[in-house]
PDB file of C-alpha atoms in Angstrom:
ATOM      1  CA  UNK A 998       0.000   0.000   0.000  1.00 41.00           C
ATOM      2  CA  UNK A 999       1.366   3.294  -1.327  1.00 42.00           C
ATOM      3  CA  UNK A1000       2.128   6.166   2.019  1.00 45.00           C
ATOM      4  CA  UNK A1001      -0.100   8.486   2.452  1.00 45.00           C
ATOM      5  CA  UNK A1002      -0.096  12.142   1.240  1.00 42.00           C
ATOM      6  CA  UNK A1003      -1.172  14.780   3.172  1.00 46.00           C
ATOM      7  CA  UNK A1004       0.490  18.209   4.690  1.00 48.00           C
ATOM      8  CA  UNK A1005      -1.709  21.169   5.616  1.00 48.00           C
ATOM      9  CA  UNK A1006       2.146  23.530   5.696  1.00 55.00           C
ATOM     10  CA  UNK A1007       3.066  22.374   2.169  1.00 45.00           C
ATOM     11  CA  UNK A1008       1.467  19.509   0.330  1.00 39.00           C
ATOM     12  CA  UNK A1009       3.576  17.230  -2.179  1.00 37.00           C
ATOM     13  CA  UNK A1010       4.446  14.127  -3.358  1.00 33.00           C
ATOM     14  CA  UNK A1011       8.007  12.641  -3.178  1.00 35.00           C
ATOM     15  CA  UNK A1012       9.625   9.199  -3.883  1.00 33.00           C
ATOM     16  CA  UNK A1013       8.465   6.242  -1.522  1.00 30.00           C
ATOM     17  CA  UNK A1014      10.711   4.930   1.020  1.00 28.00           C
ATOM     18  CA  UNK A1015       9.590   1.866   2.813  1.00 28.00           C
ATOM     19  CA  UNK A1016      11.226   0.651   6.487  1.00 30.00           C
ATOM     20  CA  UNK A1017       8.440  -2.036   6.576  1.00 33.00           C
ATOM     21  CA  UNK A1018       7.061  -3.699   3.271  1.00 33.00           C
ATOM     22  CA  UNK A1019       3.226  -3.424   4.307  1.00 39.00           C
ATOM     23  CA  UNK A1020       1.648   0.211   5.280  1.00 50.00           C
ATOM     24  CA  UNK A1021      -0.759  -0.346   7.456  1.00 42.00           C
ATOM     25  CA  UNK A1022      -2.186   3.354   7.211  1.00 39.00           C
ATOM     26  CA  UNK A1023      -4.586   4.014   5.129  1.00 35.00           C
ATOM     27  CA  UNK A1024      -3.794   6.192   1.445  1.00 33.00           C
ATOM     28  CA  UNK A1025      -5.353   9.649   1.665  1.00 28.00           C
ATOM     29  CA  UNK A1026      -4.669  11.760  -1.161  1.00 25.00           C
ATOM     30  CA  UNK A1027      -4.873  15.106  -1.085  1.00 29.00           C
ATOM     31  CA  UNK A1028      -3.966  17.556  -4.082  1.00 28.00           C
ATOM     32  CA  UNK A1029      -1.040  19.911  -4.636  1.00 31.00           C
ATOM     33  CA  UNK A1030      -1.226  23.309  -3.469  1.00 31.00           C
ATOM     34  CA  UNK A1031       1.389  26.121  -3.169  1.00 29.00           C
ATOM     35  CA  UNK A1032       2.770  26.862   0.339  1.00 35.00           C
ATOM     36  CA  UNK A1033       0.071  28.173   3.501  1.00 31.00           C
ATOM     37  CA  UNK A1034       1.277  30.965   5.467  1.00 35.00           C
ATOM     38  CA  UNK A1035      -0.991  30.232   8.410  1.00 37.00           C
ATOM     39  CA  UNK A1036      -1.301  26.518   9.202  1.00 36.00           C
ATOM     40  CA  UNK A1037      -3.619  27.235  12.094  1.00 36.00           C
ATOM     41  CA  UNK A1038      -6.365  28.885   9.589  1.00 33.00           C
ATOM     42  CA  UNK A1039      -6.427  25.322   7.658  1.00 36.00           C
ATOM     43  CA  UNK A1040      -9.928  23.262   7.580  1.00 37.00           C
ATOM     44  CA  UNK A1041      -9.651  19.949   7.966  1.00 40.00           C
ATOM     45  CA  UNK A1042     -10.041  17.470   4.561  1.00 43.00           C
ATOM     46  CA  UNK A1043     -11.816  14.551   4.323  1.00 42.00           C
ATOM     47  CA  UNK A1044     -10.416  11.387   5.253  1.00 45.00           C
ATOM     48  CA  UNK A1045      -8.714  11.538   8.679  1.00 52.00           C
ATOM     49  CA  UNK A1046     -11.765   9.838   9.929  1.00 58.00           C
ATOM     50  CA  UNK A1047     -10.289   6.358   8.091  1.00 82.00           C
ATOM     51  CA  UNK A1048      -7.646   6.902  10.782  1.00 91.00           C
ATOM     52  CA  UNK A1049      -8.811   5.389  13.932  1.00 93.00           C
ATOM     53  CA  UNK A1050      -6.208   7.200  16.443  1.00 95.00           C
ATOM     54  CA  UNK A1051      -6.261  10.174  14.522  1.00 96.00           C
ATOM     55  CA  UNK A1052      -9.953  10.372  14.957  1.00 95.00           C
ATOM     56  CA  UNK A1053      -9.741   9.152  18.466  1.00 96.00           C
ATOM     57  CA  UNK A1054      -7.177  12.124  19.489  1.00 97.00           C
ATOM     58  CA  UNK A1055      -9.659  15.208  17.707  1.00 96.00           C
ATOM     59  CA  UNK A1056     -12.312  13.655  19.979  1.00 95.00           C
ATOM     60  CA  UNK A1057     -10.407  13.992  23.267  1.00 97.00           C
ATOM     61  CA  UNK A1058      -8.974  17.587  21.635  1.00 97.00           C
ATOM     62  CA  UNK A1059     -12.577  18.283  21.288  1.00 96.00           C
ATOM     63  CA  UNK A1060     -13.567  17.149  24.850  1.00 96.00           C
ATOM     64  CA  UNK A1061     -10.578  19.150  26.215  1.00 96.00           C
ATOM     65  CA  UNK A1062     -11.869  22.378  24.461  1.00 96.00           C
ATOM     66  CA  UNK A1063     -15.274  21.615  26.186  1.00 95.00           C
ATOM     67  CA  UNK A1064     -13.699  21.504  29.737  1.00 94.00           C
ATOM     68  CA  UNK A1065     -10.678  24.532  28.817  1.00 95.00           C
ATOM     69  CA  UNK A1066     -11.895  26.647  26.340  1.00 95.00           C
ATOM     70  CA  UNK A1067      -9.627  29.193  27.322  1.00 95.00           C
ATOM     71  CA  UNK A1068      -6.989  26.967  25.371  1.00 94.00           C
ATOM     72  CA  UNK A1069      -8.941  26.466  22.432  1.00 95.00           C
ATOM     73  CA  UNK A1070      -6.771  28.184  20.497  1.00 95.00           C
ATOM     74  CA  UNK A1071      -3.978  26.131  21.572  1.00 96.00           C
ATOM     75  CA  UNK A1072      -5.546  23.138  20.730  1.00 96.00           C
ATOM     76  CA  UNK A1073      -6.800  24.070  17.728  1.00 96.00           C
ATOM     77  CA  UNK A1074      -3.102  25.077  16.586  1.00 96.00           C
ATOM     78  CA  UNK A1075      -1.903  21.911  17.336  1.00 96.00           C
ATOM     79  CA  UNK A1076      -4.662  19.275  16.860  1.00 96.00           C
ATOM     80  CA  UNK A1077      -7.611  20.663  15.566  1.00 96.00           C
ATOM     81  CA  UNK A1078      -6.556  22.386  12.389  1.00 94.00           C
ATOM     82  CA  UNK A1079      -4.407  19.471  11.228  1.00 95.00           C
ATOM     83  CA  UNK A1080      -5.396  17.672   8.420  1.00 92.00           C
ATOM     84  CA  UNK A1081      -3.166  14.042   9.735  1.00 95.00           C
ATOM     85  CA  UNK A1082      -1.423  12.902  12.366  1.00 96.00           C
ATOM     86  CA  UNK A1083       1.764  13.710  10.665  1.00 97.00           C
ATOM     87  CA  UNK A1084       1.007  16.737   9.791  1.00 96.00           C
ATOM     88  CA  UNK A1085       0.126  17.673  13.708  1.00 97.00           C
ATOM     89  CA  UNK A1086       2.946  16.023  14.867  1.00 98.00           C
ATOM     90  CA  UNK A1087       5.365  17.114  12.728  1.00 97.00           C
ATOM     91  CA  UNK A1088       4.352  21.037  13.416  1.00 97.00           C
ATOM     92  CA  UNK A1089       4.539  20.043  16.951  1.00 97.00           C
ATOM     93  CA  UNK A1090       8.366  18.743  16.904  1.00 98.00           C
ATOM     94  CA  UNK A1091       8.706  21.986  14.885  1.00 97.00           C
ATOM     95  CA  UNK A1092       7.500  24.124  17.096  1.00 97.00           C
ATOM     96  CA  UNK A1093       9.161  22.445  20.235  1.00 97.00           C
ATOM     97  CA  UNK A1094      12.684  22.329  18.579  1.00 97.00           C
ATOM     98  CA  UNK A1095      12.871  25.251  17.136  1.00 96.00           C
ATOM     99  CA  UNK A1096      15.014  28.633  17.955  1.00 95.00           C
ATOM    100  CA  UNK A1097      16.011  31.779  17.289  1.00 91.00           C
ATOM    101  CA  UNK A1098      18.269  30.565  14.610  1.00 92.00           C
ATOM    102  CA  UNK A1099      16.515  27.757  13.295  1.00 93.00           C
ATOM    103  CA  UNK A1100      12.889  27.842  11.832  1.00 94.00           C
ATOM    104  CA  UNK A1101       9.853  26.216  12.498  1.00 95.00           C
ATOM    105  CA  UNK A1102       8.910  26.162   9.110  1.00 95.00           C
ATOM    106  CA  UNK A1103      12.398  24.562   8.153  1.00 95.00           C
ATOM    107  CA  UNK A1104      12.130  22.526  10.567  1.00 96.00           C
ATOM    108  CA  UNK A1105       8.620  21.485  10.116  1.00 97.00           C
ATOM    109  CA  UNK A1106       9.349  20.558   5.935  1.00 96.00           C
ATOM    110  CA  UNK A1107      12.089  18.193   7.610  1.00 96.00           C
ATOM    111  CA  UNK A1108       9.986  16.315   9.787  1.00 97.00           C
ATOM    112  CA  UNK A1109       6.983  16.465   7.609  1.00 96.00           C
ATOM    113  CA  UNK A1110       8.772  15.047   4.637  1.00 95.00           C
ATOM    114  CA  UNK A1111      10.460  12.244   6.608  1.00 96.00           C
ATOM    115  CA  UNK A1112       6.941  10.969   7.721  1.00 95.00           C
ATOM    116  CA  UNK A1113       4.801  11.520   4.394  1.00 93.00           C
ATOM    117  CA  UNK A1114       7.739   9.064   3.017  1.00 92.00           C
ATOM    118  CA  UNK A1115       7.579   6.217   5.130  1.00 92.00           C
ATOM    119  CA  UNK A1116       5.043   3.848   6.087  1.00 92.00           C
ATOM    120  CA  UNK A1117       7.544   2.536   8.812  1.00 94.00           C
ATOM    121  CA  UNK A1118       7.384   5.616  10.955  1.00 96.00           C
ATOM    122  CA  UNK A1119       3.409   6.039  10.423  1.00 96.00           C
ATOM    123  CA  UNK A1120       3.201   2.563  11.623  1.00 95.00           C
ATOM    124  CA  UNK A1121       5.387   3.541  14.508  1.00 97.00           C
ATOM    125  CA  UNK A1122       3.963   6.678  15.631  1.00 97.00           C
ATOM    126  CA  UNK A1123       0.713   4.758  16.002  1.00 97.00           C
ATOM    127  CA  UNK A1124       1.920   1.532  17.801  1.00 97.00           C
ATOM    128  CA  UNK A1125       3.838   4.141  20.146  1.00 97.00           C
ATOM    129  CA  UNK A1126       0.867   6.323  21.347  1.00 97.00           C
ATOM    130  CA  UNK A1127      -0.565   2.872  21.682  1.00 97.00           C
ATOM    131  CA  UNK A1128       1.725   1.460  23.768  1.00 97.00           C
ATOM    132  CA  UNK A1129       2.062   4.933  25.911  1.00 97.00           C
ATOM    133  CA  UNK A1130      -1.835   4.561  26.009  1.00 96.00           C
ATOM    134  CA  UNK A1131      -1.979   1.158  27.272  1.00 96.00           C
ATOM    135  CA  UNK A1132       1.305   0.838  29.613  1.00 95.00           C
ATOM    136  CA  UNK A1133       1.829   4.070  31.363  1.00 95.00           C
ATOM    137  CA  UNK A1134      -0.815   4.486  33.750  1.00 94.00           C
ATOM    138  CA  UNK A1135      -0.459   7.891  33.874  1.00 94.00           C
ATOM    139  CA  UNK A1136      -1.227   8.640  30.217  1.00 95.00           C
ATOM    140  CA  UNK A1137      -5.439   9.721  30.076  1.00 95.00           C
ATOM    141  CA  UNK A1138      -5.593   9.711  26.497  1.00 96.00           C
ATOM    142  CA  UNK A1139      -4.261   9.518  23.503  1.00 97.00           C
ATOM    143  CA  UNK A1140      -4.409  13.254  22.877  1.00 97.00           C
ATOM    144  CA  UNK A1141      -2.630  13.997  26.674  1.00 96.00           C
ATOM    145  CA  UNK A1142       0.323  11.876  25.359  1.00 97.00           C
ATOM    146  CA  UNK A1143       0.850  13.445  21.872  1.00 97.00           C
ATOM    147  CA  UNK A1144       0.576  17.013  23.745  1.00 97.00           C
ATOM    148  CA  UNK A1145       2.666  16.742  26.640  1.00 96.00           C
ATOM    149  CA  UNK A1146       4.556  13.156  27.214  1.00 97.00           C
ATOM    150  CA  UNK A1147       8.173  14.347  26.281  1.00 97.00           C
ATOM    151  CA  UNK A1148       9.730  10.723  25.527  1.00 97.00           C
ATOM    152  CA  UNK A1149       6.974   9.902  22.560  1.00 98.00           C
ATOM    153  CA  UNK A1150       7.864  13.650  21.093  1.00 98.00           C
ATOM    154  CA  UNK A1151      11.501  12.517  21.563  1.00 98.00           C
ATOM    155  CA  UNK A1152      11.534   9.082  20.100  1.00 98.00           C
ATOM    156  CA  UNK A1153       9.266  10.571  17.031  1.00 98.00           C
ATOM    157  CA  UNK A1154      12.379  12.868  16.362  1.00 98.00           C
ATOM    158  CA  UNK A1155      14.503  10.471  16.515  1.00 98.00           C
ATOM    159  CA  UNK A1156      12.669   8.315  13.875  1.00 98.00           C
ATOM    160  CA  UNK A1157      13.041  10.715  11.627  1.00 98.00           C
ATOM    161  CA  UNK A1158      16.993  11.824  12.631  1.00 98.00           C
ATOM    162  CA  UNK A1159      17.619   7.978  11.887  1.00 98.00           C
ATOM    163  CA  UNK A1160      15.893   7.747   8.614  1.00 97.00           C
ATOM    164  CA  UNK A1161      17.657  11.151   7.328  1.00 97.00           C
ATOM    165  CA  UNK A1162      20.805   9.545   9.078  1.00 97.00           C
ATOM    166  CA  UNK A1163      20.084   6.350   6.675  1.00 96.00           C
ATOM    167  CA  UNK A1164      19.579   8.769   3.685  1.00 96.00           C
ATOM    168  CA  UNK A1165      23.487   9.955   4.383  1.00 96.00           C
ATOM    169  CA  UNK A1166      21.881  13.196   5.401  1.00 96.00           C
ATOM    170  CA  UNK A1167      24.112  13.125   8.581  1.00 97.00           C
ATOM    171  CA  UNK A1168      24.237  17.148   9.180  1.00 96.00           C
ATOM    172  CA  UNK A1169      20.348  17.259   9.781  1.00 96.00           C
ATOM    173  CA  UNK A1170      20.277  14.111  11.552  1.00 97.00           C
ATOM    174  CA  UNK A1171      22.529  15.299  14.406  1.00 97.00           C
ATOM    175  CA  UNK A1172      20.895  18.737  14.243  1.00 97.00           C
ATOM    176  CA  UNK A1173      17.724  17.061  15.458  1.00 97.00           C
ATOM    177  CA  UNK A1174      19.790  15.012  18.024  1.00 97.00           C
ATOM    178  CA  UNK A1175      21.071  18.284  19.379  1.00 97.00           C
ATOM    179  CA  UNK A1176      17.865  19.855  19.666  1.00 97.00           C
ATOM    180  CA  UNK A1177      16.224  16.832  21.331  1.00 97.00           C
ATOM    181  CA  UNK A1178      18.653  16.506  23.697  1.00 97.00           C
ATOM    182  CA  UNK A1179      18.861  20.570  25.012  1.00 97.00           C
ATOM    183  CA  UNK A1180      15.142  20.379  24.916  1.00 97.00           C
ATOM    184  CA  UNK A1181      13.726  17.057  25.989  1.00 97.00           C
ATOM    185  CA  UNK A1182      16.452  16.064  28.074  1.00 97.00           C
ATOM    186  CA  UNK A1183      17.229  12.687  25.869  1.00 97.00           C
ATOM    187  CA  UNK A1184      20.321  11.985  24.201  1.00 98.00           C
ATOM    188  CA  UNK A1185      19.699   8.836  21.052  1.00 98.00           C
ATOM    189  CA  UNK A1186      22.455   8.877  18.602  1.00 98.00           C
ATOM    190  CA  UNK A1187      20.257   8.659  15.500  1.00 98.00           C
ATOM    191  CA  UNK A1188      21.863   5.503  13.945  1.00 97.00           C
ATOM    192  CA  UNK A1189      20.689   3.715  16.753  1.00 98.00           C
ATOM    193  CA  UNK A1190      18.130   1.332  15.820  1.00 98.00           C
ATOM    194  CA  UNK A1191      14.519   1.593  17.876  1.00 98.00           C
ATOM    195  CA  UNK A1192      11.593  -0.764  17.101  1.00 97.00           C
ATOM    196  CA  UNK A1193       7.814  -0.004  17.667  1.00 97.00           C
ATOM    197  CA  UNK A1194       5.575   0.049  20.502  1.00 97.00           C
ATOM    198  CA  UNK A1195       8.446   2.309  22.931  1.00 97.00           C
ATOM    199  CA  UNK A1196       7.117   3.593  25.766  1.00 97.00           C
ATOM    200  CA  UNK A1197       9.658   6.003  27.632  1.00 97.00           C
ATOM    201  CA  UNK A1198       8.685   6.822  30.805  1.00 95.00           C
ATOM    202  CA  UNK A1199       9.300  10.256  31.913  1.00 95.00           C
ATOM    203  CA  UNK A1200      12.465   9.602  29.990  1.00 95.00           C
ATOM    204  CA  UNK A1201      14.925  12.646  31.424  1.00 97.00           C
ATOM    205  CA  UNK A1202      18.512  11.637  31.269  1.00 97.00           C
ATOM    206  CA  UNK A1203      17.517   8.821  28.492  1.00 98.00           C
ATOM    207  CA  UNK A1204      21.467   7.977  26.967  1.00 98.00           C
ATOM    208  CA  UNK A1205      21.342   5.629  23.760  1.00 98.00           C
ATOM    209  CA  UNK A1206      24.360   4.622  22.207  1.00 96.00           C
ATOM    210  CA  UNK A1207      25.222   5.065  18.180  1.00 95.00           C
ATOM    211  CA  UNK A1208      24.879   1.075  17.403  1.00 97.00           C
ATOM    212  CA  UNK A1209      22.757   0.424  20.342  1.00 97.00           C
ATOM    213  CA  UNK A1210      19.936  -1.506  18.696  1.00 98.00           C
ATOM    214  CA  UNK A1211      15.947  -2.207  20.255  1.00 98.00           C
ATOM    215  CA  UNK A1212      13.020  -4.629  19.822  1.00 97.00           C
ATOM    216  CA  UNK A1213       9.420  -4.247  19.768  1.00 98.00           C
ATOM    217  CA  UNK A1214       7.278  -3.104  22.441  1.00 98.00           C
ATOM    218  CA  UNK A1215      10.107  -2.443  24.861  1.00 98.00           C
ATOM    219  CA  UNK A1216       9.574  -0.001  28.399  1.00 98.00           C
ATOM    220  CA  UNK A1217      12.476   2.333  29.118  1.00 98.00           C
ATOM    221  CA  UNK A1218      12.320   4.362  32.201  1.00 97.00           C
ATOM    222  CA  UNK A1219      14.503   8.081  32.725  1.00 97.00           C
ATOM    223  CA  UNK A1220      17.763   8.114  33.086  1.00 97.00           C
ATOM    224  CA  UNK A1221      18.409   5.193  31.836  1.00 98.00           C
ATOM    225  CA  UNK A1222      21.845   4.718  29.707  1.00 98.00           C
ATOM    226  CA  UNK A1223      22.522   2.058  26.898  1.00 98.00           C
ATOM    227  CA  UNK A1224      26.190   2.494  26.572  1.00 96.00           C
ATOM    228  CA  UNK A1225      29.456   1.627  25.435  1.00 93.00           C
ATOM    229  CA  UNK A1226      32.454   0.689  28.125  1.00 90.00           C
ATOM    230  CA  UNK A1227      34.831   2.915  27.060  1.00 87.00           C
ATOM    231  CA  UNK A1228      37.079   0.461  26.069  1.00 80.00           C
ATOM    232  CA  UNK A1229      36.018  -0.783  22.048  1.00 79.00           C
ATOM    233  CA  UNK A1230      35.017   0.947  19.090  1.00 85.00           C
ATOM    234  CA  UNK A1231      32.632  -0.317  16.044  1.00 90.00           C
ATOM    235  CA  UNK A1232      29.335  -2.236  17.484  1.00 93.00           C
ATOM    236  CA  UNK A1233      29.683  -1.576  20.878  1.00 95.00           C
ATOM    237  CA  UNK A1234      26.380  -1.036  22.273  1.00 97.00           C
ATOM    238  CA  UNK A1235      23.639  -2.894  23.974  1.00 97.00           C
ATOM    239  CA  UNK A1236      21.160  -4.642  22.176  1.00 98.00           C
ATOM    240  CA  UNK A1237      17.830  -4.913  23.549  1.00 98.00           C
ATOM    241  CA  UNK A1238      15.095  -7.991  22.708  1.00 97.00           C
ATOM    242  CA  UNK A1239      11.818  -7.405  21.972  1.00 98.00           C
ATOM    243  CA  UNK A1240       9.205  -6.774  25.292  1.00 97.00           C
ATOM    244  CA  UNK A1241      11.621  -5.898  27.619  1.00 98.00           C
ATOM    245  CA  UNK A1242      11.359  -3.043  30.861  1.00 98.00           C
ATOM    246  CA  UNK A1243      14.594  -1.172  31.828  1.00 98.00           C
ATOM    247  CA  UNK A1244      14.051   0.163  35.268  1.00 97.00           C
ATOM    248  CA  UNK A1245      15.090   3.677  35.878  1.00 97.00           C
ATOM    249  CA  UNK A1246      18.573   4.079  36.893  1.00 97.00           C
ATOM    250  CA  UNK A1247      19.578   1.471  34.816  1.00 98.00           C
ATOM    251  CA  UNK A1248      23.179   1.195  32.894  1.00 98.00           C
ATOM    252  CA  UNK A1249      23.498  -1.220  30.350  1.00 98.00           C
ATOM    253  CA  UNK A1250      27.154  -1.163  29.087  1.00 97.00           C
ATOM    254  CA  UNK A1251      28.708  -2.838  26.054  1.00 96.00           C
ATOM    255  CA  UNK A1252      27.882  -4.805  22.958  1.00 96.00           C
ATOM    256  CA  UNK A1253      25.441  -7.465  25.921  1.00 97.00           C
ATOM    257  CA  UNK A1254      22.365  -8.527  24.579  1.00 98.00           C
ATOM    258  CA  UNK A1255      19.289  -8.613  26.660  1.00 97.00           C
ATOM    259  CA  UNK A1256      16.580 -11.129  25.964  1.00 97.00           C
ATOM    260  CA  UNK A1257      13.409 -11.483  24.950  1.00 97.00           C
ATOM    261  CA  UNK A1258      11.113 -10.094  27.915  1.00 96.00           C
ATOM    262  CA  UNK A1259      13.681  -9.833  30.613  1.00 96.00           C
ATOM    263  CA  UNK A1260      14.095  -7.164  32.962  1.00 97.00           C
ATOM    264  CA  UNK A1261      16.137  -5.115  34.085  1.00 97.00           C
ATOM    265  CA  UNK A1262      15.985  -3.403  37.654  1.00 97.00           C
ATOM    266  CA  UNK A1263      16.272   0.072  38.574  1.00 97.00           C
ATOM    267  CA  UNK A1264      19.785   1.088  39.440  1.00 96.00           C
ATOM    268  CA  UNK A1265      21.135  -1.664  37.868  1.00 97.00           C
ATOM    269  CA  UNK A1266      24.824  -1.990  36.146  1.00 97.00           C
ATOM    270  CA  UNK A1267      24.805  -4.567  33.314  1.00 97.00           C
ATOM    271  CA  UNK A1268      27.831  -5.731  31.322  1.00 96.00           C
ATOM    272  CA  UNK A1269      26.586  -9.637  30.421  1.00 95.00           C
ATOM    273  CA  UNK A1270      24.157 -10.849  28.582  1.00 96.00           C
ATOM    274  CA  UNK A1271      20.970 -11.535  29.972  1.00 96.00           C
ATOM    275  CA  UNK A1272      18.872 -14.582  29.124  1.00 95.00           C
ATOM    276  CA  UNK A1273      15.010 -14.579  27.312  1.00 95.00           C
ATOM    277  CA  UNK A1274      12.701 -14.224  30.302  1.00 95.00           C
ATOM    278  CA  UNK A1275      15.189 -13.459  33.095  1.00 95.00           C
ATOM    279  CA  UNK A1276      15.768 -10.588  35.749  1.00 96.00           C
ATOM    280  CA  UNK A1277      18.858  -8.818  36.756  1.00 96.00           C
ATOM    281  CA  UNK A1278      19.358  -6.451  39.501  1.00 96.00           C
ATOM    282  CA  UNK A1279      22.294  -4.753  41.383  1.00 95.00           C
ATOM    283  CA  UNK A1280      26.006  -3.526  40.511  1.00 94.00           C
ATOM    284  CA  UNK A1281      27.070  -5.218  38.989  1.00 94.00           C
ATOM    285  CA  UNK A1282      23.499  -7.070  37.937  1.00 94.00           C
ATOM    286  CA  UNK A1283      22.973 -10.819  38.870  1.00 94.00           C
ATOM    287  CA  UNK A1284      19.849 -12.871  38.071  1.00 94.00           C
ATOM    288  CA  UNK A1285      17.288 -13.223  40.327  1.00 89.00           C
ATOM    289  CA  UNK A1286      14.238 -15.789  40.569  1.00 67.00           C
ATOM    290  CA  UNK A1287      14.052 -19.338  41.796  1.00 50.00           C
ATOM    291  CA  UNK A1288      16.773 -22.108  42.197  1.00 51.00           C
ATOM    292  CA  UNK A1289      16.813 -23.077  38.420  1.00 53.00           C
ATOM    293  CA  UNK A1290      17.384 -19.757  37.134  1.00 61.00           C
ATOM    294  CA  UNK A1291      19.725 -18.894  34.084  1.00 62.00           C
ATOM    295  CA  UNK A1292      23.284 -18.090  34.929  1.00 55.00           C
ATOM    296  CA  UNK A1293      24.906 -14.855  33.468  1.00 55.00           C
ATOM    297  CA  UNK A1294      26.821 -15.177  30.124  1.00 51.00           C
TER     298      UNK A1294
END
């Protein structure tokens, strides 16, 4: 299925680039138009409503206006006159990142571009508001998490510094690492590889490596480092299986792979391996469970 089309700053089509082979968004086409100098005075087209957390987030935006409508016009500049989620999202970045020396406009044709592209990173935005909806149980709705949960707005930017990173577009891709990190606190080198479904808790002081590499549906909490020892160069960062937690605190040092669904506890220092399914705690980390538990590698 061809990625969808659709930008309410400037609307065009560009050359399909695919992370995943299967978009699972639905196309929406919407036709070319020269460049809007107010994004906030755009209507809405038809066809968000074929995007079911799209949809979902204008109904809490419009059940937030109900309760604040002093802020109406804040959510209207950020949800409500957005014609996608990638449109809204990428203004938001925009408008987060940006400086005095640095454009939200530029910035927003970056981000904006990077999405429309690729069906990978509409997948992942999705499965990542999911996952913040369903694991963090201070997250009220969808539309509370794009607005104001720092670590989706951070891993969103790094999606797209790690696709222009793939591109060779290396200048822009640690532009937007810089920016992420002075403003959200979180530091991702943007080759790192990050799967979907990340929830990052809170995520201040958030460290990840340049060939750190993580699964699916993984739970990282703040200040937690995936890091190299110092000591190698090349692939020397942790690699993380798919449905595991990292407990705040946590420092996971070296090219160690963590499996499958294992976790790791808060304040823990971890330079092994650690097996599918197990638990490691401490400095440095042991396993812990019953008497036939995995040893460390």
């Amino acid at each position: 299925m061809a990625c969808c089309i659709d930008d309410s700053r400037n609307q065009k089509a560009s050359n399909h680039f695919f992370y995943t082979s299967v978009c699972r968004i639905p196309k929406i086409l919407i036709p070319s138009s020269s460049k809007i100098s107010d994004p906030a005075k755009v209507v809405p087209q038809d066809g968000y409503e074929d995007d079911p957390i799209w949809l979902k987030i204008r109904e809490e935006t419009n059940s937030d206006v109900e309760q604040e409508p002093i802020l109406s016009n804040y959510f209207n500049f950020l949800i409500l006159s957005r014609t996608s989620l990638e449109s809204a999202l990428a203004n938001h970045l925009a408008e987060k990142l940006s400086n005095s020396n640095l454009s939200s406009d530029a910035l927003y044709e970056v981000f904006f571009d990077a999405m429309n592209r690729d069906c990978g990173i509409k997948t992942a935005i999705r499965d990542d508001l999911k996952a913040v909806k369903e694991r963090d149980p201070a997250c009220i709705s969808y539309a509370h998490c794009f607005l104001n949960f720092k670590g989706f707005l951070a891993i969103q930017a790094h999606r797209v510094a790690h696709k222009l990173w793939s591109e060779g577009r290396a200048v822009a891709a640690y532009l937007i690492q810089s920016r992420v990190s002075e403003v959200f606190a979180v530091d991702i080198h943007p080759r790192a590889k990050i799967g979907h479904g990340m929830l990052l808790d809170h995520a201040t002081g958030l460290v990840i490596g340049e060939t750190a590499v993580i699964g699916n549906n993984v739970s990282i909490l703040h200040s937690v480092t995936l890091g190299g020892t110092g000591k190698t160069k090349g692939d020397r960062h942790p690699k993380i299986g798919d449905g595991v937690m990292i407990g705040a605190g946590a420092k996971i040092l070296g090219n160690v792979k963590i499996g499958n669904r294992a976790k790791i506890g808060a304040g823990s220092v971890v330079l092994k391996d650690v097996p599918l399914g197990a638990t490691a705690v401490g400095n440095p980390a042991r396993l812990v469970g019953g008497k036939d538990k995995p040893k460390m590698c």
